[in-house]
């Protein structure tokens, strides 16, 4: 069965510093990987995805993520965090062999302090 | 363009009562989903639909029923609400099979069962 883990419940970072949100996954085939962001009292919004190709994927709001097959990781990064990046971030994986469904991680809360 | 709209946004039920959550999307998407979000558990798929007139069970279907009589609407029903169903419910839709592309989420429906 496919699964995804976000090992950190919360990440604290000062504004202007680099931000990293960790994600590891387990699938039986080739993964499709996604990051979503949830702002308070809102639904999830798509940030970026990896399906194939370049291991470094660029997405919305200056975020990027690096796919590492050997480490089965897909960490989300932003070079310089903003206070407005404070939100809940979800990693998700789709394993085609498991059917057309996404499995979400438990989420990581990011707090960017001024 | 409204995207995905959920009604109601908030509801308080007593144990044993029934209710229906309505999801409407105006993007002509074939695929629709109902998730529940609980702290630390990410999003878990309740039921989904791959087209008008079709529904299928997700990860946590017990206690819920769904219907997709029209392409743009996906209803989630609770026949006899239980406190364990206290959660935030999200509807989503997608143009491609779940995970092949972006999911578009509604803003959520917060349900409390007393």
Short mmCIF file of C-alpha atoms in Angstrom, two decimals:
data_model
loop_
_atom_site.label_atom_id
_atom_site.label_comp_id
_atom_site.label_asym_id
_atom_site.label_seq_id
_atom_site.Cartn_x
_atom_site.Cartn_y
_atom_site.Cartn_z
CA UNK A 1 0.00 0.00 0.00
CA UNK A 2 1.15 3.49 -0.72
CA UNK A 3 1.93 5.84 2.13
CA UNK A 4 3.43 9.22 2.79
CA UNK A 5 5.06 10.57 5.94
CA UNK A 6 5.69 14.10 7.09
CA UNK A 7 7.99 13.67 10.08
CA UNK A 8 7.59 17.19 11.48
CA UNK A 9 4.32 18.41 12.95
CA UNK A 10 5.56 21.99 12.94
CA UNK A 11 8.41 23.95 11.40
CA UNK A 12 9.39 27.34 12.75
CA UNK A 13 11.50 29.68 10.65
CA UNK A 14 12.42 33.34 10.71
CA UNK A 15 11.28 35.51 7.84
CA UNK A 16 13.93 35.65 5.14
CA UNK A 17 15.47 32.31 6.10
CA UNK A 18 15.24 29.16 3.99
CA UNK A 19 12.24 26.93 4.56
CA UNK A 20 12.21 23.15 4.18
CA UNK A 21 9.24 20.87 4.79
CA UNK A 22 10.08 17.17 4.69
CA UNK A 23 8.16 14.36 3.01
CA UNK A 24 8.98 10.71 2.43
CA UNK A 25 6.86 8.22 0.56
CA UNK A 26 6.37 4.54 -0.08
CA UNK A 27 4.85 3.18 -3.28
CA UNK A 28 5.10 0.01 -5.27
CA UNK A 29 5.49 1.70 -8.63
CA UNK A 30 6.52 5.07 -9.96
CA UNK A 31 5.13 7.82 -7.78
CA UNK A 32 3.21 10.92 -8.66
CA UNK A 33 3.99 13.41 -5.88
CA UNK A 34 2.22 16.58 -4.86
CA UNK A 35 2.37 19.42 -2.39
CA UNK A 36 -0.71 21.31 -1.26
CA UNK A 37 -1.03 24.27 1.10
CA UNK A 38 -3.94 25.11 3.39
CA UNK A 39 -4.40 28.58 4.77
CA UNK A 40 -6.61 29.05 7.86
CA UNK A 41 -10.28 28.23 7.26
CA UNK A 42 -9.67 27.50 3.58
CA UNK A 43 -9.50 24.46 1.38
CA UNK A 44 -6.26 22.98 0.10
CA UNK A 45 -4.51 24.67 -2.80
CA UNK A 46 -2.20 22.96 -5.24
CA UNK A 47 1.45 24.06 -5.08
CA UNK A 48 3.37 21.72 -7.35
CA UNK A 49 3.71 18.17 -8.60
CA UNK A 50 6.30 15.70 -9.80
CA UNK A 51 5.33 13.10 -12.36
CA UNK A 52 8.44 12.56 -14.42
CA UNK A 53 11.44 14.44 -15.72
CA UNK A 54 13.59 16.95 -13.87
CA UNK A 55 13.98 16.08 -10.20
CA UNK A 56 13.65 19.74 -9.21
CA UNK A 57 10.10 20.96 -9.62
CA UNK A 58 9.11 24.61 -9.39
CA UNK A 59 5.68 25.65 -8.24
CA UNK A 60 3.53 28.51 -7.04
CA UNK A 61 4.55 31.30 -4.66
CA UNK A 62 8.30 30.64 -5.10
CA UNK A 63 8.18 27.08 -3.77
CA UNK A 64 10.11 24.20 -5.23
CA UNK A 65 10.53 20.54 -4.37
CA UNK A 66 13.23 17.99 -5.04
CA UNK A 67 12.40 14.42 -5.93
CA UNK A 68 14.98 11.95 -4.62
CA UNK A 69 14.26 8.41 -5.70
CA UNK A 70 17.02 6.74 -3.71
CA UNK A 71 15.86 8.39 -0.49
CA UNK A 72 12.16 8.20 -1.45
CA UNK A 73 11.79 11.83 -0.49
CA UNK A 74 10.06 14.88 -1.92
CA UNK A 75 11.00 17.81 0.31
CA UNK A 76 9.39 21.20 -0.21
CA UNK A 77 11.69 24.23 -0.16
CA UNK A 78 11.61 27.97 -0.38
CA UNK A 79 14.83 30.01 -0.37
CA UNK A 80 13.44 32.95 1.60
CA UNK A 81 10.32 32.48 3.71
CA UNK A 82 7.62 35.12 4.14
CA UNK A 83 5.27 35.60 7.08
CA UNK A 84 2.44 34.95 4.62
CA UNK A 85 3.84 31.43 4.03
CA UNK A 86 2.57 30.46 7.48
CA UNK A 87 0.09 27.66 6.76
CA UNK A 88 -0.46 23.91 6.84
CA UNK A 89 1.38 21.97 4.15
CA UNK A 90 0.43 18.54 2.88
CA UNK A 91 2.45 16.11 0.83
CA UNK A 92 0.51 13.57 -1.24
CA UNK A 93 1.39 10.56 -3.36
CA UNK A 94 -0.41 8.68 -6.06
CA UNK A 95 0.70 5.18 -6.95
CA UNK A 96 -0.82 4.21 -10.26
CA UNK A 97 -0.70 0.55 -9.22
CA UNK A 98 -2.93 1.37 -6.26
CA UNK A 99 -5.61 2.98 -8.34
CA UNK A 100 -6.53 6.56 -9.02
CA UNK A 101 -6.43 7.86 -5.49
CA UNK A 102 -4.19 10.23 -3.60
CA UNK A 103 -2.80 9.46 -0.17
CA UNK A 104 -2.05 12.50 1.98
CA UNK A 105 0.47 12.94 4.75
CA UNK A 106 -0.55 14.21 8.16
CA UNK A 107 0.47 17.76 7.38
CA UNK A 108 3.19 20.09 8.66
CA UNK A 109 2.35 23.44 10.14
CA UNK A 110 4.77 26.17 9.11
CA UNK A 111 5.15 29.25 11.26
CA UNK A 112 7.22 32.07 9.83
CA UNK A 113 8.12 34.67 12.43
CA UNK A 114 8.87 38.29 11.53
CA UNK B 1 -15.75 31.19 -11.66
CA UNK B 2 -16.82 29.74 -8.29
CA UNK B 3 -14.82 26.50 -8.55
CA UNK B 4 -15.92 24.07 -5.84
CA UNK B 5 -18.65 25.19 -3.45
CA UNK B 6 -19.68 23.33 -0.30
CA UNK B 7 -22.82 23.84 1.75
CA UNK B 8 -23.32 24.18 4.63
CA UNK B 9 -20.05 25.54 6.01
CA UNK B 10 -20.92 24.74 9.61
CA UNK B 11 -23.36 22.33 11.20
CA UNK B 12 -23.99 20.97 14.67
CA UNK B 13 -25.86 17.67 14.97
CA UNK B 14 -27.02 15.48 17.79
CA UNK B 15 -26.07 11.83 17.80
CA UNK B 16 -28.43 9.88 15.57
CA UNK B 17 -29.50 12.79 13.40
CA UNK B 18 -29.03 12.75 9.66
CA UNK B 19 -27.75 15.35 7.27
CA UNK B 20 -26.46 15.89 3.75
CA UNK B 21 -23.47 17.91 2.62
CA UNK B 22 -23.67 19.32 -0.88
CA UNK B 23 -20.73 19.85 -3.19
CA UNK B 24 -21.08 21.69 -6.47
CA UNK B 25 -18.41 22.31 -9.09
CA UNK B 26 -18.65 24.43 -12.19
CA UNK B 27 -15.51 23.23 -13.98
CA UNK B 28 -17.13 20.29 -15.78
CA UNK B 29 -14.85 17.87 -13.95
CA UNK B 30 -15.57 14.17 -14.18
CA UNK B 31 -13.91 13.20 -10.92
CA UNK B 32 -15.15 14.23 -7.49
CA UNK B 33 -14.11 13.28 -3.97
CA UNK B 34 -15.12 13.62 -0.35
CA UNK B 35 -12.36 13.78 2.27
CA UNK B 36 -12.40 14.24 6.00
CA UNK B 37 -9.65 16.11 7.81
CA UNK B 38 -8.74 15.30 11.38
CA UNK B 39 -5.81 16.75 13.35
CA UNK B 40 -2.54 14.92 12.65
CA UNK B 41 -4.17 12.50 10.23
CA UNK B 42 -4.13 14.49 7.05
CA UNK B 43 -6.97 13.98 4.64
CA UNK B 44 -8.65 10.63 4.34
CA UNK B 45 -10.77 9.71 1.36
CA UNK B 46 -14.37 8.79 2.21
CA UNK B 47 -15.96 8.21 -1.19
CA UNK B 48 -15.27 9.29 -4.72
CA UNK B 49 -16.91 9.37 -8.13
CA UNK B 50 -15.42 8.92 -11.58
CA UNK B 51 -18.44 10.30 -13.37
CA UNK B 52 -22.15 11.01 -13.24
CA UNK B 53 -24.07 8.11 -11.78
CA UNK B 54 -21.00 6.38 -10.34
CA UNK B 55 -19.61 6.23 -6.82
CA UNK B 56 -16.94 4.19 -5.08
CA UNK B 57 -15.65 3.64 -1.57
CA UNK B 58 -12.51 5.28 -0.35
CA UNK B 59 -10.41 4.69 2.72
CA UNK B 60 -13.02 5.43 5.42
CA UNK B 61 -16.52 4.91 3.92
CA UNK B 62 -18.38 3.47 6.92
CA UNK B 63 -21.26 5.61 8.15
CA UNK B 64 -21.44 7.66 4.97
CA UNK B 65 -23.34 7.43 1.71
CA UNK B 66 -22.91 9.44 -1.47
CA UNK B 67 -24.74 10.17 -4.68
CA UNK B 68 -23.74 11.73 -8.00
CA UNK B 69 -27.00 12.20 -9.86
CA UNK B 70 -25.68 15.20 -11.77
CA UNK B 71 -22.17 15.69 -13.04
CA UNK B 72 -21.71 18.95 -11.18
CA UNK B 73 -22.99 17.76 -7.80
CA UNK B 74 -21.65 15.23 -5.29
CA UNK B 75 -23.66 14.69 -2.11
CA UNK B 76 -22.34 13.21 1.12
CA UNK B 77 -24.91 11.85 3.54
CA UNK B 78 -24.76 10.82 7.18
CA UNK B 79 -27.75 8.65 8.01
CA UNK B 80 -27.15 8.43 11.75
CA UNK B 81 -24.46 10.79 12.95
CA UNK B 82 -21.95 9.70 15.58
CA UNK B 83 -19.47 11.79 17.60
CA UNK B 84 -16.64 10.06 15.70
CA UNK B 85 -17.87 11.86 12.61
CA UNK B 86 -17.02 15.23 14.07
CA UNK B 87 -14.57 16.54 11.51
CA UNK B 88 -13.96 19.00 8.72
CA UNK B 89 -15.17 17.67 5.40
CA UNK B 90 -13.66 18.69 2.09
CA UNK B 91 -15.00 18.12 -1.36
CA UNK B 92 -12.63 18.15 -4.32
CA UNK B 93 -12.84 17.71 -8.06
CA UNK B 94 -10.35 17.02 -10.81
CA UNK B 95 -10.20 16.94 -14.56
CA UNK B 96 -8.02 13.84 -14.61
CA UNK B 97 -8.12 10.69 -12.46
CA UNK B 98 -7.25 11.48 -8.87
CA UNK B 99 -3.59 12.25 -8.66
CA UNK B 100 -2.82 12.59 -12.34
CA UNK B 101 -3.38 16.27 -12.00
CA UNK B 102 -4.46 19.00 -9.69
CA UNK B 103 -7.34 18.58 -7.27
CA UNK B 104 -9.53 21.62 -6.67
CA UNK B 105 -10.89 21.83 -3.14
CA UNK B 106 -13.87 23.52 -1.59
CA UNK B 107 -13.46 25.57 1.57
CA UNK B 108 -14.68 22.85 3.86
CA UNK B 109 -17.69 22.01 6.02
CA UNK B 110 -17.14 21.83 9.76
CA UNK B 111 -19.41 19.26 11.37
CA UNK B 112 -19.80 18.76 15.10
CA UNK B 113 -21.75 15.80 16.42
CA UNK B 114 -22.76 16.07 20.07
#
